[in-house]
C-alpha cells in the first residue's frame, strides 16, 4: 500500500511512488444520459477508464501503486450500485482532502428524452428490473424518477451536463473542455439557450434576455447568430444590452469569491432568449470576454451546437 498513515489509520490515496498527484474524473448521472460516450471521450484524451466500479472499491483502487491506472483515471458509477451511492459523497471530500484532484461530472437529461432513448435502444433501465431480494418491477418513468432521487445528493456536488439536446460529438467536446479547464480555481461556464426548448438542467443561474431588442426582426440579421459581427454590432449599439451585461457581470463578481470557497468546482450561468440564436449567444460571448481575467471560463451554445 502507498502513502503515509493518517492519524485515524487509513493510508493516503493521493501520493503514488512516482510523487505525481492523482487526477480522478468521476462520471455519474441518470441512466441513458451518455456516460459511456463521456467515458470514451476521456479515454481518447489519455485517461485510463473504468466502467461501473463499485463505490466500495474506489478508495482501494486509488491506492494502487501503478501510474498507468491511477494518475489520470476516469471512473463511471451508475444506478447498478444503488445501495452504495450514499457513501460516494463523503468519499469525494475525503479523497479531495488527501490531495486527489477529483472532478465529479453528472450527466442528466429530461425524462422525455430518456424515455425516447430507452425506447429506441430497447434496453431495460437498471432499476426497472426486480433486485435479488425480489423487489417490485418499476415502470420506466418511475425507475427514472427513483434514480433521480437516489442520485440527488451526488448531483449537488458535481458539475452537471444536460445531454437532452446534445449529439454524441457535442457531449464529447463538452467533457473534454471541462476536463481541460484549470482545476485550481472555480470554472465559469456560460451557456446560451432558447426558452422555447426549456431551461438547461445544468444551469446554476438563469438570466432572461428576451426583453432586449431582437435581431431576428432585422431581415439581413435573421440567418446569422450572436457570434457574427453584424449581430454583435447591432446589439452593442443597444443601451439595454450594455446595461444587462453590466448587471450580470456585477452580480457574478460579487458572488464568485463565495462560490469558490463553497466546495464548488464549476458554476454554469445560462442566458436565455426566444430562439437561442442571437441575443443569448451575444451575451454569452461578451461575458466570456469580460471574464477572461478569471482564467477558467468556457462558453457553449446549446441550440447552435445542436444545429452544428
PDB file of N, CA and C in Angstrom, residues 190 232 245 249 253 282-294 297 299:
ATOM      1  N   UNK A 190     -20.505  29.635 -19.331  1.00  0.00           N
ATOM      2  CA  UNK A 190     -21.605  30.452 -19.836  1.00  0.00           C
ATOM      3  C   UNK A 190     -22.299  29.681 -20.956  1.00  0.00           C
ATOM      4  N   UNK A 232     -23.456  41.229 -33.505  1.00  0.00           N
ATOM      5  CA  UNK A 232     -22.764  41.800 -32.348  1.00  0.00           C
ATOM      6  C   UNK A 232     -22.761  43.315 -32.417  1.00  0.00           C
ATOM      7  N   UNK A 245     -25.480  43.420 -19.515  1.00  0.00           N
ATOM      8  CA  UNK A 245     -24.152  42.849 -19.330  1.00  0.00           C
ATOM      9  C   UNK A 245     -23.500  43.360 -18.051  1.00  0.00           C
ATOM     10  N   UNK A 249     -22.508  40.919 -14.919  1.00  0.00           N
ATOM     11  CA  UNK A 249     -21.108  40.884 -14.504  1.00  0.00           C
ATOM     12  C   UNK A 249     -20.955  41.302 -13.042  1.00  0.00           C
ATOM     13  N   UNK A 253     -19.348  38.855 -10.153  1.00  0.00           N
ATOM     14  CA  UNK A 253     -18.112  39.239  -9.467  1.00  0.00           C
ATOM     15  C   UNK A 253     -18.346  39.399  -7.967  1.00  0.00           C
ATOM     16  N   UNK A 282     -24.932  36.302 -28.099  1.00  0.00           N
ATOM     17  CA  UNK A 282     -24.114  37.522 -27.988  1.00  0.00           C
ATOM     18  C   UNK A 282     -23.729  37.786 -26.540  1.00  0.00           C
ATOM     19  N   UNK A 283     -24.689  37.695 -25.627  1.00  0.00           N
ATOM     20  CA  UNK A 283     -24.411  37.963 -24.217  1.00  0.00           C
ATOM     21  C   UNK A 283     -23.384  36.968 -23.672  1.00  0.00           C
ATOM     22  N   UNK A 284     -23.508  35.699 -24.025  1.00  0.00           N
ATOM     23  CA  UNK A 284     -22.552  34.688 -23.562  1.00  0.00           C
ATOM     24  C   UNK A 284     -21.145  35.009 -24.061  1.00  0.00           C
ATOM     25  N   UNK A 285     -21.034  35.359 -25.339  1.00  0.00           N
ATOM     26  CA  UNK A 285     -19.713  35.670 -25.893  1.00  0.00           C
ATOM     27  C   UNK A 285     -19.108  36.898 -25.216  1.00  0.00           C
ATOM     28  N   UNK A 286     -19.936  37.896 -24.930  1.00  0.00           N
ATOM     29  CA  UNK A 286     -19.443  39.095 -24.250  1.00  0.00           C
ATOM     30  C   UNK A 286     -19.010  38.784 -22.822  1.00  0.00           C
ATOM     31  N   UNK A 287     -19.775  37.932 -22.131  1.00  0.00           N
ATOM     32  CA  UNK A 287     -19.412  37.573 -20.763  1.00  0.00           C
ATOM     33  C   UNK A 287     -18.102  36.779 -20.743  1.00  0.00           C
ATOM     34  N   UNK A 288     -17.919  35.925 -21.713  1.00  0.00           N
ATOM     35  CA  UNK A 288     -16.653  35.184 -21.780  1.00  0.00           C
ATOM     36  C   UNK A 288     -15.475  36.149 -21.910  1.00  0.00           C
ATOM     37  N   UNK A 289     -15.633  37.171 -22.717  1.00  0.00           N
ATOM     38  CA  UNK A 289     -14.564  38.159 -22.869  1.00  0.00           C
ATOM     39  C   UNK A 289     -14.355  38.953 -21.584  1.00  0.00           C
ATOM     40  N   UNK A 290     -15.446  39.335 -20.951  1.00  0.00           N
ATOM     41  CA  UNK A 290     -15.331  40.140 -19.732  1.00  0.00           C
ATOM     42  C   UNK A 290     -14.681  39.368 -18.589  1.00  0.00           C
ATOM     43  N   UNK A 291     -14.863  38.053 -18.590  1.00  0.00           N
ATOM     44  CA  UNK A 291     -14.290  37.239 -17.510  1.00  0.00           C
ATOM     45  C   UNK A 291     -13.024  36.508 -17.957  1.00  0.00           C
ATOM     46  N   UNK A 292     -12.400  37.009 -19.016  1.00  0.00           N
ATOM     47  CA  UNK A 292     -11.145  36.399 -19.474  1.00  0.00           C
ATOM     48  C   UNK A 292     -10.084  36.456 -18.390  1.00  0.00           C
ATOM     49  N   UNK A 293     -10.150  37.474 -17.538  1.00  0.00           N
ATOM     50  CA  UNK A 293      -9.178  37.597 -16.456  1.00  0.00           C
ATOM     51  C   UNK A 293      -9.370  36.523 -15.388  1.00  0.00           C
ATOM     52  N   UNK A 294     -10.533  35.875 -15.402  1.00  0.00           N
ATOM     53  CA  UNK A 294     -10.802  34.814 -14.422  1.00  0.00           C
ATOM     54  C   UNK A 294      -9.935  33.588 -14.688  1.00  0.00           C
ATOM     55  N   UNK A 297     -12.737  29.973 -17.923  1.00  0.00           N
ATOM     56  CA  UNK A 297     -14.043  30.361 -18.435  1.00  0.00           C
ATOM     57  C   UNK A 297     -14.339  29.625 -19.734  1.00  0.00           C
ATOM     58  N   UNK A 299     -17.492  28.798 -22.829  1.00  0.00           N
ATOM     59  CA  UNK A 299     -18.764  29.226 -23.423  1.00  0.00           C
ATOM     60  C   UNK A 299     -19.306  28.099 -24.283  1.00  0.00           C
TER      61      UNK A 299
END
